[in-house]
Amino acid sequence: MTELPNVHVRAEILAQALPHMQRYDQEIVLIKYGGHAMGDPEAAQTFAQDVVLLEQSGLKPLVVHGGGPQIGKMLDRLGIQSEFRGGLRVTDAATVEVVEMVLAGSINKQLVGWISGQGGRAIGLCGKDGNMVRARRALKTYRDPESHEEQILDLGLVGEPEHVERGVLDAVLKAELIPVLAPVAYGADGQTYNVNADTFAGAIAGALRAKRLLLLTDVPGVLDKDKKLIPELTVEDCRRLIADGTITGGMIPKIETCMYALDRGVEAVVILDGKVNHAVLLELFTNYGAGTLIRRG
């Protein structure tokens, strides 16, 4: 005799999710999807299921994606040599063409296809569409290891969001479509700029005053000095942990994006591991969470 699944347990799980669904009903949730999870087709299908389930549950999900590894592979395939300054890639005219092709082309449409394949109605856009995002040239600094002095880096056509026009996104969400956004934008100078996906997501979330901004990454969240997950932080906590060296390296710009979004009206930001199956659902629809929750305080 075939053993039947415990349907009562499944029903109980659904019932426990109800108050969470009610909390987020008709609320905007922006998910930044990146890291190595993007290169795993099985993980991508699971992510697409989560996004469609959010939309079917009454939320208004948006997706912003990165694509650094894929850009690097395409540059290598085309024989375009990259220059690095301070450990960061310089984006020249040839590179930005590849960036736009990979981000706004292949990756964007692949994500749209995955979501559509799970029954969602997704639409792929980038910051240039409808003048959605205007960018300016980003000014980066780094400390010279020999002189220990701060120096300004010219990274070429690397931009940061200057203005977000939310009209296009409002229209898309009103039509009950799921926007999938590539972080490429125009500048006032007419140039195309490559924008960091985290920064792009923070600007969009702030302009839309999203209920949640979820940054899916390759680590469980923010870790303490013993490498244990910190489940919740305030902005003040974040500043203290950066000052005392607990938060270092690539986590610092992510935290800065979190603080930027919170300052512009996002209720809370979560940094979580995109490699965990159904991490988005665990964070939004259960009491357990799946990463580090950051609030204004």
Short mmCIF file of C-alpha atoms in Angstrom, two decimals:
data_model
loop_
_atom_site.label_atom_id
_atom_site.label_comp_id
_atom_site.label_asym_id
_atom_site.label_seq_id
_atom_site.Cartn_x
_atom_site.Cartn_y
_atom_site.Cartn_z
CA MET A 1 0.00 0.00 0.00
CA THR A 2 1.40 3.42 -1.00
CA GLU A 3 1.91 5.73 1.98
CA LEU A 4 -0.07 8.93 1.61
CA PRO A 5 1.63 12.28 2.39
CA ASN A 6 0.64 13.88 5.67
CA VAL A 7 -1.81 16.32 4.18
CA HIS A 8 -2.74 17.63 7.61
CA VAL A 9 0.84 18.76 8.21
CA ARG A 10 0.87 20.52 4.85
CA ALA A 11 -2.44 22.21 5.63
CA GLU A 12 -1.07 23.39 8.98
CA ILE A 13 1.99 24.88 7.27
CA LEU A 14 -0.25 26.80 4.88
CA ALA A 15 -2.41 28.05 7.75
CA GLN A 16 0.67 29.31 9.60
CA ALA A 17 1.67 31.29 6.49
CA LEU A 18 -1.67 33.15 6.39
CA PRO A 19 -0.82 36.04 8.78
CA HIS A 20 2.41 36.64 6.88
CA MET A 21 0.54 36.75 3.58
CA GLN A 22 -1.92 39.23 5.08
CA ARG A 23 0.95 41.42 6.31
CA TYR A 24 2.37 41.70 2.79
CA ASP A 25 -0.92 41.84 0.87
CA GLN A 26 -0.57 44.34 -2.00
CA GLU A 27 2.85 45.40 -0.67
CA ILE A 28 5.92 45.85 -2.87
CA VAL A 29 8.79 43.44 -2.26
CA LEU A 30 11.97 43.92 -4.27
CA ILE A 31 14.39 41.00 -4.61
CA LYS A 32 17.97 41.45 -5.76
CA TYR A 33 18.98 38.13 -7.30
CA GLY A 34 22.66 37.47 -7.80
CA GLY A 35 25.66 35.48 -6.70
CA HIS A 36 26.47 31.94 -7.75
CA ALA A 37 22.84 30.88 -7.34
CA MET A 38 22.21 32.53 -10.73
CA GLY A 39 24.45 29.97 -12.41
CA ASP A 40 22.55 26.96 -11.02
CA PRO A 41 19.52 26.13 -13.23
CA GLU A 42 17.82 24.13 -10.46
CA ALA A 43 18.22 26.97 -7.95
CA ALA A 44 16.97 29.41 -10.58
CA GLN A 45 13.81 27.36 -11.14
CA THR A 46 13.17 27.29 -7.38
CA PHE A 47 13.68 31.06 -7.23
CA ALA A 48 11.23 31.54 -10.11
CA GLN A 49 8.65 29.43 -8.26
CA ASP A 50 9.05 31.62 -5.18
CA VAL A 51 8.54 34.82 -7.20
CA VAL A 52 5.38 33.49 -8.86
CA LEU A 53 4.02 32.30 -5.51
CA LEU A 54 4.57 35.77 -4.04
CA GLU A 55 2.60 37.34 -6.88
CA GLN A 56 -0.18 34.77 -6.60
CA SER A 57 -0.34 35.43 -2.84
CA GLY A 58 -1.17 39.10 -3.35
CA LEU A 59 2.31 40.65 -3.14
CA LYS A 60 3.88 42.88 -5.79
CA PRO A 61 7.34 41.38 -6.42
CA LEU A 62 10.08 42.99 -8.49
CA VAL A 63 13.40 41.38 -9.37
CA VAL A 64 16.74 43.15 -9.95
CA HIS A 65 19.54 40.88 -11.13
CA GLY A 66 23.30 41.08 -11.44
CA GLY A 67 25.59 39.09 -13.71
CA GLY A 68 29.27 39.78 -12.99
CA PRO A 69 30.53 36.22 -13.66
CA GLN A 70 28.59 36.00 -16.91
CA ILE A 71 29.99 39.36 -18.05
CA GLY A 72 33.52 38.17 -17.29
CA LYS A 73 33.00 34.98 -19.32
CA MET A 74 31.64 36.89 -22.31
CA LEU A 75 34.53 39.38 -22.24
CA ASP A 76 36.97 36.47 -22.23
CA ARG A 77 35.11 34.78 -25.10
CA LEU A 78 35.28 37.98 -27.17
CA GLY A 79 38.94 38.55 -26.30
CA ILE A 80 38.30 41.90 -24.60
CA GLN A 81 40.98 42.53 -21.99
CA SER A 82 39.78 44.15 -18.78
CA GLU A 83 41.74 46.74 -16.85
CA PHE A 84 41.46 46.70 -13.07
CA ARG A 85 42.08 49.59 -10.72
CA GLY A 86 41.99 49.08 -6.98
CA GLY A 87 40.67 45.57 -7.61
CA LEU A 88 37.66 46.87 -9.58
CA ARG A 89 36.98 46.41 -13.30
CA VAL A 90 37.20 49.51 -15.47
CA THR A 91 34.21 49.76 -17.82
CA ASP A 92 35.29 51.28 -21.14
CA ALA A 93 33.13 51.73 -24.27
CA ALA A 94 33.76 48.17 -25.53
CA THR A 95 33.08 46.66 -22.11
CA VAL A 96 29.82 48.54 -21.54
CA GLU A 97 28.47 47.16 -24.83
CA VAL A 98 29.10 43.64 -23.54
CA VAL A 99 27.64 44.54 -20.13
CA GLU A 100 24.42 45.74 -21.75
CA MET A 101 24.24 42.71 -24.05
CA VAL A 102 24.67 40.25 -21.18
CA LEU A 103 22.61 42.00 -18.49
CA ALA A 104 19.74 43.51 -20.48
CA GLY A 105 19.86 40.69 -23.05
CA SER A 106 20.68 37.10 -22.21
CA ILE A 107 20.42 37.09 -18.40
CA ASN A 108 17.33 39.28 -18.26
CA LYS A 109 15.41 37.25 -20.80
CA GLN A 110 16.51 33.98 -19.21
CA LEU A 111 15.05 35.11 -15.88
CA VAL A 112 11.86 36.25 -17.59
CA GLY A 113 11.62 32.83 -19.21
CA TRP A 114 12.10 30.99 -15.91
CA ILE A 115 9.37 33.02 -14.21
CA SER A 116 7.04 32.68 -17.18
CA GLY A 117 7.71 28.95 -17.22
CA GLN A 118 6.37 28.73 -13.67
CA GLY A 119 3.13 30.45 -14.68
CA GLY A 120 4.10 34.06 -13.94
CA ARG A 121 3.72 37.05 -16.24
CA ALA A 122 7.15 38.66 -16.22
CA ILE A 123 8.50 41.55 -18.28
CA GLY A 124 12.17 42.32 -18.77
CA LEU A 125 13.36 45.94 -18.53
CA CYS A 126 16.50 47.91 -17.80
CA GLY A 127 17.05 51.36 -16.33
CA LYS A 128 17.13 52.90 -19.82
CA ASP A 129 13.53 51.87 -20.59
CA GLY A 130 11.19 54.83 -20.18
CA ASN A 131 14.08 56.79 -18.62
CA MET A 132 13.39 54.73 -15.50
CA VAL A 133 16.80 55.29 -13.91
CA ARG A 134 19.17 58.16 -14.65
CA ALA A 135 22.75 57.53 -13.58
CA ARG A 136 25.85 59.63 -12.98
CA ARG A 137 29.47 58.55 -13.09
CA ALA A 138 30.37 56.83 -9.85
CA LEU A 139 33.28 58.17 -7.83
CA LYS A 140 35.13 55.38 -6.05
CA THR A 141 38.02 55.74 -3.66
CA TYR A 142 40.58 53.29 -2.34
CA ARG A 143 43.48 53.41 0.11
CA ASP A 144 46.86 53.03 -1.58
CA PRO A 145 48.68 50.12 0.14
CA GLU A 146 52.04 51.92 -0.05
CA SER A 147 51.21 55.55 0.73
CA HIS A 148 48.08 54.68 2.79
CA GLU A 149 46.43 57.71 1.20
CA GLU A 150 42.89 57.72 -0.23
CA GLN A 151 42.86 58.00 -4.00
CA ILE A 152 39.99 58.56 -6.43
CA LEU A 153 39.45 55.76 -8.93
CA ASP A 154 38.27 56.41 -12.47
CA LEU A 155 36.32 53.26 -13.37
CA GLY A 156 35.05 54.62 -16.66
CA LEU A 157 31.39 53.99 -17.46
CA VAL A 158 30.44 52.73 -13.99
CA GLY A 159 27.46 54.66 -12.70
CA GLU A 160 25.32 55.16 -9.64
CA PRO A 161 21.61 56.02 -9.63
CA GLU A 162 20.88 59.74 -9.60
CA HIS A 163 17.10 59.68 -10.16
CA VAL A 164 14.38 57.02 -10.41
CA GLU A 165 11.21 57.72 -12.40
CA ARG A 166 8.68 55.31 -10.92
CA GLY A 167 5.91 55.86 -13.47
CA VAL A 168 6.94 52.93 -15.70
CA LEU A 169 7.15 50.55 -12.74
CA ASP A 170 3.80 51.73 -11.33
CA ALA A 171 2.16 51.00 -14.69
CA VAL A 172 3.79 47.56 -14.93
CA LEU A 173 2.75 46.61 -11.39
CA LYS A 174 -0.79 47.89 -11.98
CA ALA A 175 -0.99 45.53 -14.97
CA GLU A 176 -0.09 42.67 -12.56
CA LEU A 177 3.18 41.97 -14.35
CA ILE A 178 6.43 41.02 -12.59
CA PRO A 179 9.24 43.45 -13.55
CA VAL A 180 12.68 41.88 -14.03
CA LEU A 181 15.22 44.70 -14.11
CA ALA A 182 18.78 44.82 -15.44
CA PRO A 183 21.08 47.42 -13.80
CA VAL A 184 21.97 49.41 -16.90
CA ALA A 185 21.07 53.10 -17.13
CA TYR A 186 21.53 56.28 -19.18
CA GLY A 187 23.31 59.34 -17.88
CA ALA A 188 22.38 62.96 -18.50
CA ASP A 189 25.44 62.98 -20.78
CA GLY A 190 23.85 60.34 -23.03
CA GLN A 191 26.29 57.62 -21.97
CA THR A 192 25.25 54.12 -20.99
CA TYR A 193 26.38 53.20 -17.47
CA ASN A 194 26.94 49.87 -15.76
CA VAL A 195 25.39 50.15 -12.28
CA ASN A 196 26.11 47.86 -9.34
CA ALA A 197 23.07 45.61 -8.95
CA ASP A 198 22.81 46.09 -5.16
CA THR A 199 22.96 49.87 -5.53
CA PHE A 200 20.42 49.76 -8.37
CA ALA A 201 18.06 47.62 -6.27
CA GLY A 202 18.38 49.97 -3.29
CA ALA A 203 17.49 52.99 -5.42
CA ILE A 204 14.44 51.27 -6.96
CA ALA A 205 13.24 50.00 -3.57
CA GLY A 206 13.63 53.45 -2.05
CA ALA A 207 11.76 55.17 -4.88
CA LEU A 208 8.87 52.67 -4.57
CA ARG A 209 8.98 52.70 -0.73
CA ALA A 210 9.02 48.93 -0.78
CA LYS A 211 7.86 46.94 2.22
CA ARG A 212 10.94 44.73 1.95
CA LEU A 213 14.21 44.71 0.03
CA LEU A 214 15.77 41.24 -0.08
CA LEU A 215 19.43 41.00 -1.11
CA LEU A 216 20.13 37.39 -2.13
CA THR A 217 23.84 36.73 -1.90
CA ASP A 218 26.37 33.92 -1.33
CA VAL A 219 26.56 34.10 2.48
CA PRO A 220 23.93 33.40 5.20
CA GLY A 221 23.74 37.10 6.13
CA VAL A 222 25.82 39.39 8.35
CA LEU A 223 28.20 37.38 10.54
CA ASP A 224 29.75 38.32 13.88
CA LYS A 225 33.46 37.92 14.65
CA ASP A 226 32.84 34.25 15.50
CA LYS A 227 31.30 33.75 12.04
CA LYS A 228 27.83 33.25 13.51
CA LEU A 229 24.74 34.74 11.86
CA ILE A 230 23.40 37.97 13.34
CA PRO A 231 19.59 37.66 12.93
CA GLU A 232 18.69 41.34 13.31
CA LEU A 233 20.44 44.72 13.23
CA THR A 234 19.59 48.41 13.37
CA VAL A 235 21.33 51.07 11.29
CA GLU A 236 23.21 52.15 14.41
CA ASP A 237 24.38 48.54 14.93
CA CYS A 238 25.61 48.41 11.33
CA ARG A 239 27.68 51.58 11.72
CA ARG A 240 29.22 50.22 14.93
CA LEU A 241 30.10 46.86 13.33
CA ILE A 242 31.73 48.58 10.36
CA ALA A 243 33.73 50.82 12.71
CA ASP A 244 35.00 47.93 14.84
CA GLY A 245 35.93 45.77 11.84
CA THR A 246 33.23 43.10 12.23
CA ILE A 247 31.70 44.04 8.86
CA THR A 248 34.43 44.17 6.22
CA GLY A 249 35.14 43.79 2.52
CA GLY A 250 32.29 43.29 0.10
CA MET A 251 29.69 43.30 2.88
CA ILE A 252 30.30 47.02 3.53
CA PRO A 253 28.77 48.26 0.23
CA LYS A 254 25.81 45.90 0.76
CA ILE A 255 25.21 47.40 4.20
CA GLU A 256 25.55 50.90 2.75
CA THR A 257 22.86 49.98 0.19
CA CYS A 258 20.64 48.76 3.04
CA MET A 259 21.04 52.03 4.95
CA TYR A 260 20.40 54.05 1.78
CA ALA A 261 17.14 52.17 1.11
CA LEU A 262 15.97 52.45 4.73
CA ASP A 263 16.66 56.19 4.69
CA ARG A 264 14.35 56.51 1.67
CA GLY A 265 11.37 54.74 3.18
CA VAL A 266 11.91 50.99 2.80
CA GLU A 267 10.52 49.36 5.94
CA ALA A 268 13.25 46.71 6.32
CA VAL A 269 16.04 45.06 4.35
CA VAL A 270 17.17 41.44 4.56
CA ILE A 271 20.52 39.98 3.49
CA LEU A 272 20.12 36.25 2.94
CA ASP A 273 21.70 33.25 1.24
CA GLY A 274 20.34 32.76 -2.26
CA LYS A 275 21.64 29.18 -2.36
CA VAL A 276 19.11 28.06 0.29
CA ASN A 277 16.05 26.48 -1.32
CA HIS A 278 12.99 28.75 -1.04
CA ALA A 279 14.95 31.31 1.00
CA VAL A 280 12.51 34.04 -0.07
CA LEU A 281 9.49 32.08 1.21
CA LEU A 282 11.25 31.22 4.47
CA GLU A 283 11.96 34.88 5.07
CA LEU A 284 8.56 36.29 4.17
CA PHE A 285 6.09 33.54 5.06
CA THR A 286 7.50 31.93 8.22
CA ASN A 287 8.49 33.00 11.73
CA TYR A 288 12.04 31.78 11.27
CA GLY A 289 13.53 34.08 8.68
CA ALA A 290 16.50 33.20 6.50
CA GLY A 291 19.14 35.88 6.99
CA THR A 292 19.90 39.19 8.68
CA LEU A 293 17.02 41.67 9.02
CA ILE A 294 18.05 45.35 9.11
CA ARG A 295 15.74 48.12 10.34
CA ARG A 296 16.13 51.84 10.91
CA GLY A 297 16.04 51.28 14.68
#
